[in-house]
Amino acid sequence: MLGRVADQLYWMARYSERAENMARILDVADRMTLTPQSAETRDSAWFSALEVAGAQEGYAEKHGEIDGDKVLHFMALDDANPASIFSSIRAARENARALRGAITTEMFEAINSTWLELRAIDDEVLKPSGRRAFFEWVKERAHLFRGVAEGTMLRDEAMKFMSVGLDIERADSTARLLDSKYHILLPSVAEVGGALDYYQWGALLRSLSAFRAYHKIYRDRITPIRVAELIILHAEMPRSMRSCYDRLMDTLEDLCGDSAPECERLAGRLQSMLKFRRIDEIFRGGLHEFLTDFIEGNAAVGGQIARDFMMVR
């Protein structure tokens, strides 16, 4: 496969996943502002959405002080913000258009119809009464795209490069979301185990579609250390960092065959870190430090994949 085609497949999947993840991030920020709290705490929820996306500076240059409505527009519909849902879906569609010969007609129609519908959406949907429906729409369109790919694509190299892109992007988003939200929620809870505590940690779990999974596995009240364990280390949790890297290693082994490129070694190191660490060890060493190391390592894996397969230097 040409490196250019592999690169476009990889980034098409990443951008589609990025749009869904941003919808999840904005959804949990919005949920956290619905509880009685100070203006400072409410602003910190919106700032964390910018922080997860690495868009703080871009927002500050354009809007200055934190304002919930402005953050929502900036991260959802601002066509000049490269981290927005609008920009991510546009980029996914542009890659899909360049790949018409490598993907199925159904896949292109799925992403193209999403793009056309998104272009007709305005700030009315971001009013409080319409936000939840918009976030669900973005997630459903991402699910549709992945489902169509799963149901129509050959299980060849094209599908594998899409899978690699999806898992790299999902692992990064999960780590950033947990790091950002953990440091906001942990010191802000007035009464650990109380209703506010339950609601806020529950909102974080819902943002990762992990609320029901948490109660099925732990059958107990929500605690920060167990939330972190589920999101980082649980192999059967689809959006966990461990699950992403288990799938990624399986895909890389198929792509690499008997060769052993550097990207496989780097990914294997991160998988081992997730597979053999215990959550109490992670907390003793510092959750923020662990997640920062993972985010940097995950970025290194993505960069090495580009060099090994896509001839990027």
Coordinates of N, CA, C and O in Angstrom, one line a residue, residues 11 13 15 17 28 43 60 72 105 126 141 154 164 181 199-200 204 215 219 250 261 312-313:
W11 N -5.5 8.9 9.3 CA -6.0 10.2 9.8 C -7.5 10.3 9.6 O -8.2 11.0 10.4
A13 N -9.6 7.9 10.2 CA -10.1 7.3 11.4 C -9.9 8.1 12.6 O -10.7 8.3 13.5
Y15 N -9.6 11.4 12.9 CA -10.4 12.6 12.9 C -11.9 12.3 13.2 O -12.6 13.0 13.9
E17 N -12.8 9.7 15.1 CA -12.8 9.4 16.5 C -12.6 10.7 17.3 O -13.3 10.9 18.4
V28 N -19.7 16.0 29.1 CA -19.4 15.9 30.5 C -19.2 17.3 31.2 O -19.6 17.5 32.3
D43 N -16.5 27.5 35.7 CA -15.6 27.9 34.6 C -14.5 26.9 34.5 O -14.0 26.6 33.4
A60 N -8.1 31.6 24.2 CA -7.7 32.9 24.9 C -7.5 34.0 23.9 O -7.9 35.2 24.1
L72 N -18.3 26.4 24.1 CA -19.1 25.4 23.3 C -19.0 25.7 21.8 O -18.8 24.8 21.0
T105 N -18.2 2.6 -1.0 CA -19.2 3.7 -1.3 C -20.0 4.1 0.0 O -20.3 5.2 0.3
L126 N -26.7 24.7 20.2 CA -25.9 24.7 21.4 C -26.5 25.4 22.6 O -25.9 25.6 23.7
R141 N -23.3 9.5 14.7 CA -22.7 9.5 13.4 C -21.3 8.9 13.3 O -20.9 8.2 12.4
L154 N -13.1 -4.8 3.4 CA -12.3 -6.0 3.4 C -11.4 -5.9 4.7 O -10.9 -4.9 5.1
V164 N -5.6 1.2 13.6 CA -4.5 1.8 14.3 C -4.8 3.3 14.6 O -4.6 3.7 15.7
K181 N -10.1 15.8 34.3 CA -11.2 15.7 35.2 C -10.8 15.3 36.6 O -11.4 15.8 37.6
Y199 N -22.7 12.3 41.4 CA -23.1 12.9 40.1 C -21.9 13.2 39.2 O -21.9 13.0 38.0
Q200 N -20.9 13.9 39.8 CA -19.7 14.3 39.0 C -18.9 13.2 38.5 O -18.5 13.2 37.3
L204 N -18.4 11.7 34.5 CA -17.1 11.3 33.9 C -17.2 9.9 33.3 O -16.8 9.7 32.1
H215 N -20.7 -0.2 37.4 CA -21.5 -0.8 38.4 C -21.6 -2.4 38.2 O -21.8 -3.1 39.2
R219 N -20.0 -3.1 41.6 CA -21.2 -3.2 42.4 C -21.1 -2.5 43.7 O -21.5 -3.0 44.8
D250 N -2.3 -6.0 18.5 CA -2.8 -7.1 17.6 C -2.7 -6.6 16.2 O -2.3 -7.4 15.3
P261 N 9.5 -3.4 13.3 CA 9.8 -1.9 13.3 C 9.7 -1.3 14.7 O 9.2 -1.9 15.6
V312 N 7.1 9.3 6.6 CA 7.1 10.6 7.1 C 8.4 10.7 8.0 O 8.7 9.9 8.8
R313 N 9.2 11.8 7.8 CA 10.4 12.0 8.5 C 10.4 13.2 9.4 O 9.6 14.1 9.1

